[in-house]
Coordinates of C-alpha atoms and ligand atoms in Angstrom, one line a residue:
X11 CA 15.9 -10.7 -11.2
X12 CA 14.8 -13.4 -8.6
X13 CA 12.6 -13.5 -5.8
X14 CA 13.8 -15.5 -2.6
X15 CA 11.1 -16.0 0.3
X16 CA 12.3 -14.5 3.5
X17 CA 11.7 -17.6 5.6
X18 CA 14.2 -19.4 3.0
X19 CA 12.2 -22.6 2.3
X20 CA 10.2 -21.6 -0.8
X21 CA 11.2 -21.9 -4.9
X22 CA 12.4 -18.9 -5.9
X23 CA 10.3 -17.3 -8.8
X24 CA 10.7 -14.7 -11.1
X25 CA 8.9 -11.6 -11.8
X26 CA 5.8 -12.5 -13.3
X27 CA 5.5 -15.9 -10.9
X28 CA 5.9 -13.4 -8.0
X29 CA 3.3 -11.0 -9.0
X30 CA 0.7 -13.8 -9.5
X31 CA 2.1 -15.7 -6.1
X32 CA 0.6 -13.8 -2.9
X33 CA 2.1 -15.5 0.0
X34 CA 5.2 -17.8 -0.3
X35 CA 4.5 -21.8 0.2
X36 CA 6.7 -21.1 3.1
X37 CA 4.4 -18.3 4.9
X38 CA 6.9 -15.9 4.0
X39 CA 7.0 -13.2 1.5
X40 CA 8.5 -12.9 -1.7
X41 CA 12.1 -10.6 -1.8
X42 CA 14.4 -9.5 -4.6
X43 CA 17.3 -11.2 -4.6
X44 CA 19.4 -8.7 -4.6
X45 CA 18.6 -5.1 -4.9
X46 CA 19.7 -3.4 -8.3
X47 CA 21.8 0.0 -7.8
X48 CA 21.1 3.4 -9.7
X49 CA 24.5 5.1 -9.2
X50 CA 24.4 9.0 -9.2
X51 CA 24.4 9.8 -12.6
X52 CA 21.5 7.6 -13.0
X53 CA 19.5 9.3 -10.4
X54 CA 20.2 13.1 -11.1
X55 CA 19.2 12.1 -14.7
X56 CA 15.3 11.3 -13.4
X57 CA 15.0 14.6 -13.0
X58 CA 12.5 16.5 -15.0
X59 CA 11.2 13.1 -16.7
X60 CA 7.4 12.6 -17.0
X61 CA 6.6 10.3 -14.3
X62 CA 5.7 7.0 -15.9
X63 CA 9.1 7.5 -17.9
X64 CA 11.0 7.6 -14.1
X65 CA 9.3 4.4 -13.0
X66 CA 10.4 2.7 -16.3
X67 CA 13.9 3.5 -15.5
X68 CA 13.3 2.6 -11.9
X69 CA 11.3 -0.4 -12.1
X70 CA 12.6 -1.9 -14.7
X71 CA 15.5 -3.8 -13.2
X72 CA 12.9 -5.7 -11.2
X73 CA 10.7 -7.0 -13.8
X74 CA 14.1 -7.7 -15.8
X75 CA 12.7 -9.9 -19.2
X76 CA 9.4 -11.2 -18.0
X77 CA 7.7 -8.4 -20.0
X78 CA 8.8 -6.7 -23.4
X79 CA 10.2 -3.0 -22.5
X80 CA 7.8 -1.2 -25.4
X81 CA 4.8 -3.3 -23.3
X82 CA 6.1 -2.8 -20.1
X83 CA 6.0 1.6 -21.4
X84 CA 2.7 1.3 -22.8
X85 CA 1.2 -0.2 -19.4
X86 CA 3.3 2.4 -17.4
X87 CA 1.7 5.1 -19.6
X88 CA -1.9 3.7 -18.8
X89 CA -1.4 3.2 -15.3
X90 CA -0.3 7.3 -14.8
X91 CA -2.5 8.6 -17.1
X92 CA -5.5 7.4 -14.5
X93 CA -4.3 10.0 -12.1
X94 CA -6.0 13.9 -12.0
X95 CA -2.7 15.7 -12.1
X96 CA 0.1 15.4 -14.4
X97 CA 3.0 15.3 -12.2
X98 CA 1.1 12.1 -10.8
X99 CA 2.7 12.8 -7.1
X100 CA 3.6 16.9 -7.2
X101 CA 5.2 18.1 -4.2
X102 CA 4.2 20.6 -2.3
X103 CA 6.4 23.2 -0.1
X104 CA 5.0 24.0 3.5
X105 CA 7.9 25.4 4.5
X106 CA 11.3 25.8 4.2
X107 CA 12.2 22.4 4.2
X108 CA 9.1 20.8 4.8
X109 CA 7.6 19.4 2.0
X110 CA 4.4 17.4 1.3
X111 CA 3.9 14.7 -1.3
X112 CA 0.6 14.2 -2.3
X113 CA 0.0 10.7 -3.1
X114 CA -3.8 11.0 -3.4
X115 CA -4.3 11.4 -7.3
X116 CA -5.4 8.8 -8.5
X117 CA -9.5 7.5 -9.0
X118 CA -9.9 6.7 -5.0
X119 CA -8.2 9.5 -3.9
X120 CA -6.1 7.5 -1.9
X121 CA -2.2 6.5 -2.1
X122 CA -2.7 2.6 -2.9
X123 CA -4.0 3.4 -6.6
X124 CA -0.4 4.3 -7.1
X125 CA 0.4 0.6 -6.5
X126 CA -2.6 -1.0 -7.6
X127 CA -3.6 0.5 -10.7
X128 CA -0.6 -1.0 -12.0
X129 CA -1.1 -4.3 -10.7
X130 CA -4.1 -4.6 -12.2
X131 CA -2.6 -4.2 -15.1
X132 CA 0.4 -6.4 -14.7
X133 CA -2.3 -9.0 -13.9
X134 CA -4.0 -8.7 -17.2
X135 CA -0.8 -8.5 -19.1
X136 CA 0.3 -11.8 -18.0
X137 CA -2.8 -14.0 -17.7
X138 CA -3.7 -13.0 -21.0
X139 CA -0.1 -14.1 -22.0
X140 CA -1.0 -17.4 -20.5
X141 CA -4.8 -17.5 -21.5
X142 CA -6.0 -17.5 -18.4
X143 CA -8.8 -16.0 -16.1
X144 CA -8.0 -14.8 -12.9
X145 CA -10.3 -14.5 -9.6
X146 CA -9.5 -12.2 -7.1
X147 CA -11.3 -11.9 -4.2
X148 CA -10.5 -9.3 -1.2
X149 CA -12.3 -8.0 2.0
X150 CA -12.3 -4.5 2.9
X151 CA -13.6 -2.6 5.5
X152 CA -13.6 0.8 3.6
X153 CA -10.8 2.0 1.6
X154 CA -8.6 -1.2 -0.1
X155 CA -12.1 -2.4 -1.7
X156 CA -12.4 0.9 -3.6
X157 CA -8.4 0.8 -4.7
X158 CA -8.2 -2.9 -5.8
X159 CA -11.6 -2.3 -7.5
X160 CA -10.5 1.1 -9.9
X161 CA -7.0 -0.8 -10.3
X162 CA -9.2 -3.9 -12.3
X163 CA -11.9 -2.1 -14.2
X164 CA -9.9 -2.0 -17.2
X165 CA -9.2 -6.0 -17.1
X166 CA -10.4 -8.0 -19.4
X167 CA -8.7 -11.0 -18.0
X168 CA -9.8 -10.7 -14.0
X169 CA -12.7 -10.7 -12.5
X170 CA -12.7 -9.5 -8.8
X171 CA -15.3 -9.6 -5.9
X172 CA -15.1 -7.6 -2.9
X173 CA -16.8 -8.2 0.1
X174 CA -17.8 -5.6 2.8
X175 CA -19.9 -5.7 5.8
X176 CA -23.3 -4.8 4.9
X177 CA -24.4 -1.0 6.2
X178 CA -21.1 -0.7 8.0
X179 CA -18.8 1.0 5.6
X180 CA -19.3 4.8 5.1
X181 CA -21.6 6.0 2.3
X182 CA -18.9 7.5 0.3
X183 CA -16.6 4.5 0.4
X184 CA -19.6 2.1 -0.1
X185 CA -20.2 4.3 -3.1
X186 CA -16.5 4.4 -4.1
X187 CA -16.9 0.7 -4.9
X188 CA -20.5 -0.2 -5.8
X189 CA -20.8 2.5 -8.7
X190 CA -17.9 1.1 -10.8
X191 CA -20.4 -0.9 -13.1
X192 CA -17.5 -2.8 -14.9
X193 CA -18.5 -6.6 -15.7
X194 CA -15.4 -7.7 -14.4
X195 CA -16.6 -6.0 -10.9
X196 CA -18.7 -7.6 -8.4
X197 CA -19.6 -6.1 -4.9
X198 CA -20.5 -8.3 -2.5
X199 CA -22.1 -6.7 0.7
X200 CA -22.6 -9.3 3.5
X201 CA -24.7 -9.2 6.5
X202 CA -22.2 -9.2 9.1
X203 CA -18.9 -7.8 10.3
X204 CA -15.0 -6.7 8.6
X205 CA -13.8 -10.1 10.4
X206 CA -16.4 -12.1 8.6
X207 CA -15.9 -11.4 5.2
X208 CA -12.0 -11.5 5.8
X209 CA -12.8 -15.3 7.3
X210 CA -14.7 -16.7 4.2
X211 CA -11.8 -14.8 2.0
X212 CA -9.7 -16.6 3.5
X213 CA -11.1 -20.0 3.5
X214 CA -11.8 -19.4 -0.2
X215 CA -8.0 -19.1 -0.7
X216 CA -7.0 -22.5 1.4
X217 CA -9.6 -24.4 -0.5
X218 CA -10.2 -22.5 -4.1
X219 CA -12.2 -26.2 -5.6
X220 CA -15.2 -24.5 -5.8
X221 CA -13.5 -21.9 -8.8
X222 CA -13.2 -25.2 -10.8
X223 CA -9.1 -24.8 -12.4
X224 CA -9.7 -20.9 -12.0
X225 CA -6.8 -18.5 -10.6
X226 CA -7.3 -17.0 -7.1
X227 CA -5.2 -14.2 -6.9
X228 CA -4.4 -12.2 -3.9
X229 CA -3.7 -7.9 -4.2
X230 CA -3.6 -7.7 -1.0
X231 CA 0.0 -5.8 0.2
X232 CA 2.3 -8.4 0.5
X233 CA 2.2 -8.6 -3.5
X234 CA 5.8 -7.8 -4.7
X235 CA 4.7 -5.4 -7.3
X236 CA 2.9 -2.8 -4.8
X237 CA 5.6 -2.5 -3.2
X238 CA 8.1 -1.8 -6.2
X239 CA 5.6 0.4 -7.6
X240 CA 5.6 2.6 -4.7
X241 CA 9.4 3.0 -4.9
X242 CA 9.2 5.4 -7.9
X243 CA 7.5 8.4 -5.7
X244 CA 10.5 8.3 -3.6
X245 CA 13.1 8.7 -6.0
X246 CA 11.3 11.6 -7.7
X247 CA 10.6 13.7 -5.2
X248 CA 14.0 13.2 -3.8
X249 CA 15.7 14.6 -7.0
X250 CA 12.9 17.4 -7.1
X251 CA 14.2 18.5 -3.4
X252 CA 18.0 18.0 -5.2
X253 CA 18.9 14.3 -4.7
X254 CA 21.4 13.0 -5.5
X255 CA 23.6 15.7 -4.5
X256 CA 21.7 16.5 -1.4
X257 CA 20.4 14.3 1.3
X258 CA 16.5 13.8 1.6
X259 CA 14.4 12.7 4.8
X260 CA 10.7 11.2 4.6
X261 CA 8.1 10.9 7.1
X262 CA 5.8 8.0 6.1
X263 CA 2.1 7.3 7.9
X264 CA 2.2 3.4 8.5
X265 CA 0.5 0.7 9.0
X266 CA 1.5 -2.9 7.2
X267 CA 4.8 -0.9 6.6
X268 CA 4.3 -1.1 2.5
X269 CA 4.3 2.2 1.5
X270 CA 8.0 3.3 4.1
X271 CA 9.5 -0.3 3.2
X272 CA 9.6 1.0 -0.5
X273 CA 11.6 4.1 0.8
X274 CA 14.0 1.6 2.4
X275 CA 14.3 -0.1 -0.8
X276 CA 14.9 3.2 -2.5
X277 CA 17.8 3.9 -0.4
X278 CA 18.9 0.4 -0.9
X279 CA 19.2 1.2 -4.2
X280 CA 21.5 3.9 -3.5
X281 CA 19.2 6.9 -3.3
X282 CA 21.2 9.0 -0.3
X283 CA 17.9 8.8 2.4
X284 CA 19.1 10.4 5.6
X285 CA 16.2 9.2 8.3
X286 CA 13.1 7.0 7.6
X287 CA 10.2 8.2 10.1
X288 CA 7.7 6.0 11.0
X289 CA 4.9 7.2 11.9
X290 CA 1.5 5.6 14.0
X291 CA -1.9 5.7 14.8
X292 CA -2.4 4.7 18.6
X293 CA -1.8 1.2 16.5
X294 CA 1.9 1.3 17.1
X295 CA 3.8 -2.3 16.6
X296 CA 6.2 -0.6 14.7
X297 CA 6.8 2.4 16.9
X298 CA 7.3 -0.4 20.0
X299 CA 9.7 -2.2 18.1
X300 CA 11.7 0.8 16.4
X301 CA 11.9 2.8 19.6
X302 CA 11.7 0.0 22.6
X303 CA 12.6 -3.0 20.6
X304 CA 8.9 -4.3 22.2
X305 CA 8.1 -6.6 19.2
X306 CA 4.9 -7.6 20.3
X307 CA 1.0 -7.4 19.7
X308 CA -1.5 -5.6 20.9
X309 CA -5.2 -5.4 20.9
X310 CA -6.7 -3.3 17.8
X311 CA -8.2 0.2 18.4
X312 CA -10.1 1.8 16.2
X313 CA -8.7 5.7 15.4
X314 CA -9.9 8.2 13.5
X315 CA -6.9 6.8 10.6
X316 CA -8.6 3.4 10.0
X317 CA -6.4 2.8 7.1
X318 CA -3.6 2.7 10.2
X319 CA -5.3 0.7 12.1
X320 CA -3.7 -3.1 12.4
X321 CA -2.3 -5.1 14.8
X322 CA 0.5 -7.1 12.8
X323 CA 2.5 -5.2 10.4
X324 CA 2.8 -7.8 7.8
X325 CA 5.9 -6.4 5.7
X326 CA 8.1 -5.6 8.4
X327 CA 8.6 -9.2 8.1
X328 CA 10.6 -8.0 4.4
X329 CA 12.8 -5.6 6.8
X330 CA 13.9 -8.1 9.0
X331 CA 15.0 -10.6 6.2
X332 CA 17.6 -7.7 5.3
X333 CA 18.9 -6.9 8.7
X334 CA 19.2 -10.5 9.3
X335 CA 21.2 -10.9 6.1
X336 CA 18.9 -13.4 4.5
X337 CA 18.4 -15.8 6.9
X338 CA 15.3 -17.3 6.2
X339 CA 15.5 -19.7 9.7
X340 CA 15.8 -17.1 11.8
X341 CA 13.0 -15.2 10.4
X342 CA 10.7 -18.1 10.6
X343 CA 12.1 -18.6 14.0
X344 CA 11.4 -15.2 15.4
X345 CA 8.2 -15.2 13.7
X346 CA 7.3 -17.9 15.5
X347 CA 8.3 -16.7 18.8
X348 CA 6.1 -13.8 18.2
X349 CA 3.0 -15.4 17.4
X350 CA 3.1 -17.0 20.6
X351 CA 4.7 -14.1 23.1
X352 CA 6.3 -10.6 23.2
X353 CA 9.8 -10.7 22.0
X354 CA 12.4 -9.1 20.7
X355 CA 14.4 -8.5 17.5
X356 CA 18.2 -9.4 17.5
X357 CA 20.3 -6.6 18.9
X358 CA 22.5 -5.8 16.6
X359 CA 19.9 -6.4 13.5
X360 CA 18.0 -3.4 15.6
X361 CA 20.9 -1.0 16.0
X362 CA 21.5 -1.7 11.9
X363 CA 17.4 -0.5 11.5
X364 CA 18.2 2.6 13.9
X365 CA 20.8 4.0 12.5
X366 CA 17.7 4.9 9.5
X367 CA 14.7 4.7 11.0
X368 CA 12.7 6.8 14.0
X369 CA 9.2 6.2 14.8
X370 CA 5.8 8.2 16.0
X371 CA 2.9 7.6 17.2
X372 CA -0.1 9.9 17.8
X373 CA -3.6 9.3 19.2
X374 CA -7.3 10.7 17.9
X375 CA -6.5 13.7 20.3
X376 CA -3.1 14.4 18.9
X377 CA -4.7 14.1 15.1
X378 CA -7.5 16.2 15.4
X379 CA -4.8 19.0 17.2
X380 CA -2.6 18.3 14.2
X381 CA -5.2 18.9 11.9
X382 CA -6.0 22.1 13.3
X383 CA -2.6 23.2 13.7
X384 CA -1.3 22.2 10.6
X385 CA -4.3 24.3 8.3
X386 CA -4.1 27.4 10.7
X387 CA 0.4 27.6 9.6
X388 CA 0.4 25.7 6.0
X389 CA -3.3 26.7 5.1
X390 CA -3.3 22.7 3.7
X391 CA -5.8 20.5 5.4
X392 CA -4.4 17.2 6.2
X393 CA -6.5 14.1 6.3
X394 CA -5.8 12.3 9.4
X395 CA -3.3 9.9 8.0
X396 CA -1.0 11.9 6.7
X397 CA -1.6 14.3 9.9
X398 CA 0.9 11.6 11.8
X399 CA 3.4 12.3 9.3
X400 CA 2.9 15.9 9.4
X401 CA 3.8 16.3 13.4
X402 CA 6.5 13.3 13.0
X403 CA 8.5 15.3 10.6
X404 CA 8.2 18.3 12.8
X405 CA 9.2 17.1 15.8
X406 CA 11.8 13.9 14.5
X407 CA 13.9 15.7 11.9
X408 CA 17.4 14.9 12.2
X409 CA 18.9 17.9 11.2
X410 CA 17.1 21.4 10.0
X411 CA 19.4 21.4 7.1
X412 CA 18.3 18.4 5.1
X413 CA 15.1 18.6 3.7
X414 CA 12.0 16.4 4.9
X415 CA 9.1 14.8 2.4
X416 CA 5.9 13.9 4.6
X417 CA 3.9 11.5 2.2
X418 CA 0.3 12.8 2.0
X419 CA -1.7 9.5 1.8
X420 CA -5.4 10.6 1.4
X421 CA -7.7 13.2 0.1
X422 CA -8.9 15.0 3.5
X423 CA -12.5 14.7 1.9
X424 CA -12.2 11.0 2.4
X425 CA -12.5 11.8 6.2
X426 CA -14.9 14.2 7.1
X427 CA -16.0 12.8 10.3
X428 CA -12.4 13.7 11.3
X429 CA -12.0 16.9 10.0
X430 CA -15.0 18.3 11.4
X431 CA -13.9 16.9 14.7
X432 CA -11.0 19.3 14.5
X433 CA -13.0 21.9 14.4
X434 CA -13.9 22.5 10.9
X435 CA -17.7 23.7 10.1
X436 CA -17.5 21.1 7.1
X437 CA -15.4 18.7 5.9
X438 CA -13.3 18.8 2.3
X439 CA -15.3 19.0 -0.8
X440 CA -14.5 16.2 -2.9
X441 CA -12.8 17.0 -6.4
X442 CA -14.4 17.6 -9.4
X443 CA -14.2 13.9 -10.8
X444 CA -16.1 12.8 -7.9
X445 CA -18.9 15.4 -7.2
X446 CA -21.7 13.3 -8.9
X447 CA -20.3 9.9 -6.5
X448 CA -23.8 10.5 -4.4
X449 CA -25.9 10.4 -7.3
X450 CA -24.4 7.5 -9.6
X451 CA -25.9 4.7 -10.0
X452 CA -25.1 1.6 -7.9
X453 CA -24.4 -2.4 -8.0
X454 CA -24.2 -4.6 -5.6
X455 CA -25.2 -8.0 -3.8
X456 CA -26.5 -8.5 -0.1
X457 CA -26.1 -12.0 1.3
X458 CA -25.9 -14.0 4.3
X459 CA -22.5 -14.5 6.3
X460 CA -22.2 -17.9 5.0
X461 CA -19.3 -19.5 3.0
X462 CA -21.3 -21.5 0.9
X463 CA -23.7 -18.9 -0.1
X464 CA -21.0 -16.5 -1.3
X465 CA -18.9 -19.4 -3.3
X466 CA -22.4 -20.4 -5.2
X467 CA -22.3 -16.7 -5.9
X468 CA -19.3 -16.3 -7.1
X469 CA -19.0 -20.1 -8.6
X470 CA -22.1 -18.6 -10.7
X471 CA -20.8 -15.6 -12.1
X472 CA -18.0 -17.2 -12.9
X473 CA -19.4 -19.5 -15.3
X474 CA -21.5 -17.1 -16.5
X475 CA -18.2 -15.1 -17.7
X476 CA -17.1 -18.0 -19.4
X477 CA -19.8 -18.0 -21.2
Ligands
LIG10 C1 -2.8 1.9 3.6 C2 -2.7 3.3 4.1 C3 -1.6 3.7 4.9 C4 -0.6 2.7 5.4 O1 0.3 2.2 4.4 P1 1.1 0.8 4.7 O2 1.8 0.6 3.4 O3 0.1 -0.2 5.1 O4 2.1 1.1 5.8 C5 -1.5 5.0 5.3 N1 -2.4 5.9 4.9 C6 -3.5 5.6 4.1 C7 -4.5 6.6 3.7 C8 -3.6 4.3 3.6 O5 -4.7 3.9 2.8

């Protein structure tokens, strides 16, 4: 398999280049070449395999030789066996044809340790092929941090350092990160804001010469391998709702357009996906552009979904490339354009992208109602992520007949604050694994909002890891 960049200027890599490549020397981001096909036979016979066994089969094509198949098992077996239940992602009926898939497993409780618990071990695998050390450094206002953290505890060839803005995360998502006392983990809490640690991260990438010849490696999700990871969950509950022979719908909560751009590469792949929804917070680029064809910023607003909330949704960007058959100039092009103004996508590449996708979009109000609503006729209590998905698949669903998959993102005990709001006395207890989080012991480093300060730190550990 090769990866092409979808503004057409860049080398194109293979597998392991692409998952050790963030961006593309081009600013674009790394594609398949072509997307491999599972016909029907191969689909219908996922069904009833243990889950790690289904995203062999699945991911398989894409990594193609760059790792050994018996490795490439073993790392699929460790990845799954970090999640709490044993399907991995079980489904969950809430009504006749409403089902729920609960992506909020795995050690963070949230849906990106499905992606990035294996990358952190893909990492491993291949800069210990290469004898290498890798750096990777990340800024999070809450939730990432913790997921990127849990996904390279059991490295032994990465070391990563996450910064977040000193007393302005929650408790529990501080805690989520600073009491994972790996060696390989470093928290970094600096005293200032989210857009001042993603600043020095940034200018840590464009210049890396104070690593000295080390790796800086970006998990961030542009990275190739989230996304194919997050294909698997699609296919599976598909056939568990009777793919191949029926068709499925999914409603996806969205914000860099990740996690719904693997369902679009699942039906690429020939799984028979009826409607794509798309569902907001009040953030809602891609609701503007799928319903309006308005493709054009607007300022952030903070909801009650934080994971939702963004302003650019950087892997629509992988959408357009296939609408726009591959042409890399034009994507740059329009890119462009829409850096500087509002625009608008190519007519007819937009009537291709309707004919799958619909789009939501729901503000704090409409969440918290949602919330309410949804626990008083289900008796499940959403978080307020996946409550976006919840009302989109009630009120966008094509056709009663098919049936519809809302993808439960988070653990509603990640989001008290919200949950209460809706009227709850408390918010979710968190699960068993987790009920000693408050009193664990913690690790981490406060310093200033200055670049050089937080390269000397890192510069330091670094060579103290070398030893
Ligand atoms: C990251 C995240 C999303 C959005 O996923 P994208 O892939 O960025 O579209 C939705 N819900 C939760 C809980 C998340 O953490």
């Amino acid at each position: 398999m090769r990866y092409i960049s979808t503004r057409g200027q860049a080398p194109a890599l293979n597998f392991e280049e692409v998952v050790l490549t963030g961006l593309a020397t081009d600013g674009g981001l790394y594609v398949p070449e072509q997307f491999p096909q599972m016909s029907k036979d191969d689909i219908a016979a996922l069904a009833g395999l243990p889950y790690a066994e289904a995203a062999f089969r699945i991911m398989k094509p894409f990594v193609g030789d760059c790792i050994p198949e018996a490795t490439f098992k073993k790392i699929l077996q460790e990845t799954y066996a970090s999640f709490k239940h044993d399907a991995v992602a079980p489904l969950k009926q809430l009504d006749s044809n409403h089902f729920l898939l609960e992506l909020f497993h795995g050690p963070t409780l949230a849906f990106k340790d499905v992606a990035l618990q294996l990358l952190g071990r893909l990492l491993d695998h291949f800069l210990a092929k290469r004898g290498e050390r890798g750096v990777i450094m990340g800024a999070t206002s809450g939730d990432t941090g913790s997921a990127a953290i849990e996904g390279c505890k059991p490295c032994t060839h990465v070391d990563i350092y996450i910064l977040h803005p000193h007393n302005r995360v929650s408790e529990v998502q501080r805690r989520q990160m600073t009491t994972v006392l790996a060696p390989n983990v470093h928290n970094i809490a600096v005293e200032g804001d989210f857009d001042d640690c993603q600043a020095m991260v940034k200018a840590s990438f464009a210049d890396q010469s104070f690593l000295k010849g080390q790796r800086l490696i970006a998990v961030n999700s542009i990275n190739w391998a989230r996304i194919m990871a997050q294909v698997v969950y699609y296919f599976t509950s598909a056939v568990a709702v009777g793919a191949p022979h029926r068709e499925v719908a999914f409603s996806v909560p969205s914000a860099n357009f990740g996690d719904v751009f693997a369902g679009y590469v699942a039906y690429k792949m020939g799984l028979p996906i009826k409607q794509l929804i798309v569902a907001t917070n009040a953030n809602d680029i891609l609701h503007r552009t799928l319903n309006d064809n308005d493709f054009s910023k607007k300022p952030l607003q903070p909801t009650l979904a934080p994971s939702m909330d963004i302003v650019v949704s950087s892997n629509f960007e992988r959408l357009l490339f296939d609408l726009y058959n591959q042409d890399g100039q034009a994507i740059a092009d329009l890119l462009q354009k829409f850096n500087q103004e509002p625009t608008q996508i190519d007519a007819s590449a937009w009537s291709k992208a309707r004919e799958l996708f619909d789009s939501f979009s729901l503000d704090d109000a409409g969440i918290l109602k949602v919330i309410k609503d949804a626990y008083e006729h289900t008796g499940e209590l959403l978080d307020p992520h996946t409550a976006t998905a919840y009302l989109a698949s009630q009120q966008l669903a094509k056709d009663a007949s098919t049936p519809i998959i809302s993808l439960a993102t988070a653990h509603p005990a990640k989001f008290e604050e919200a949950v209460i709001k809706a009227g709850f006395k408390q918010g979710a207890a968190l699960p068993e694994s987790m009920s000693d989080l408050l009193e664990r012991k913690e690790s981490y480093k406060v310093l200033p909002a200055d670049l050089q300060a937080i390269q000397d730190e890192v510069a330091r550990q670094q060579l103290a890891s070398r030893g």
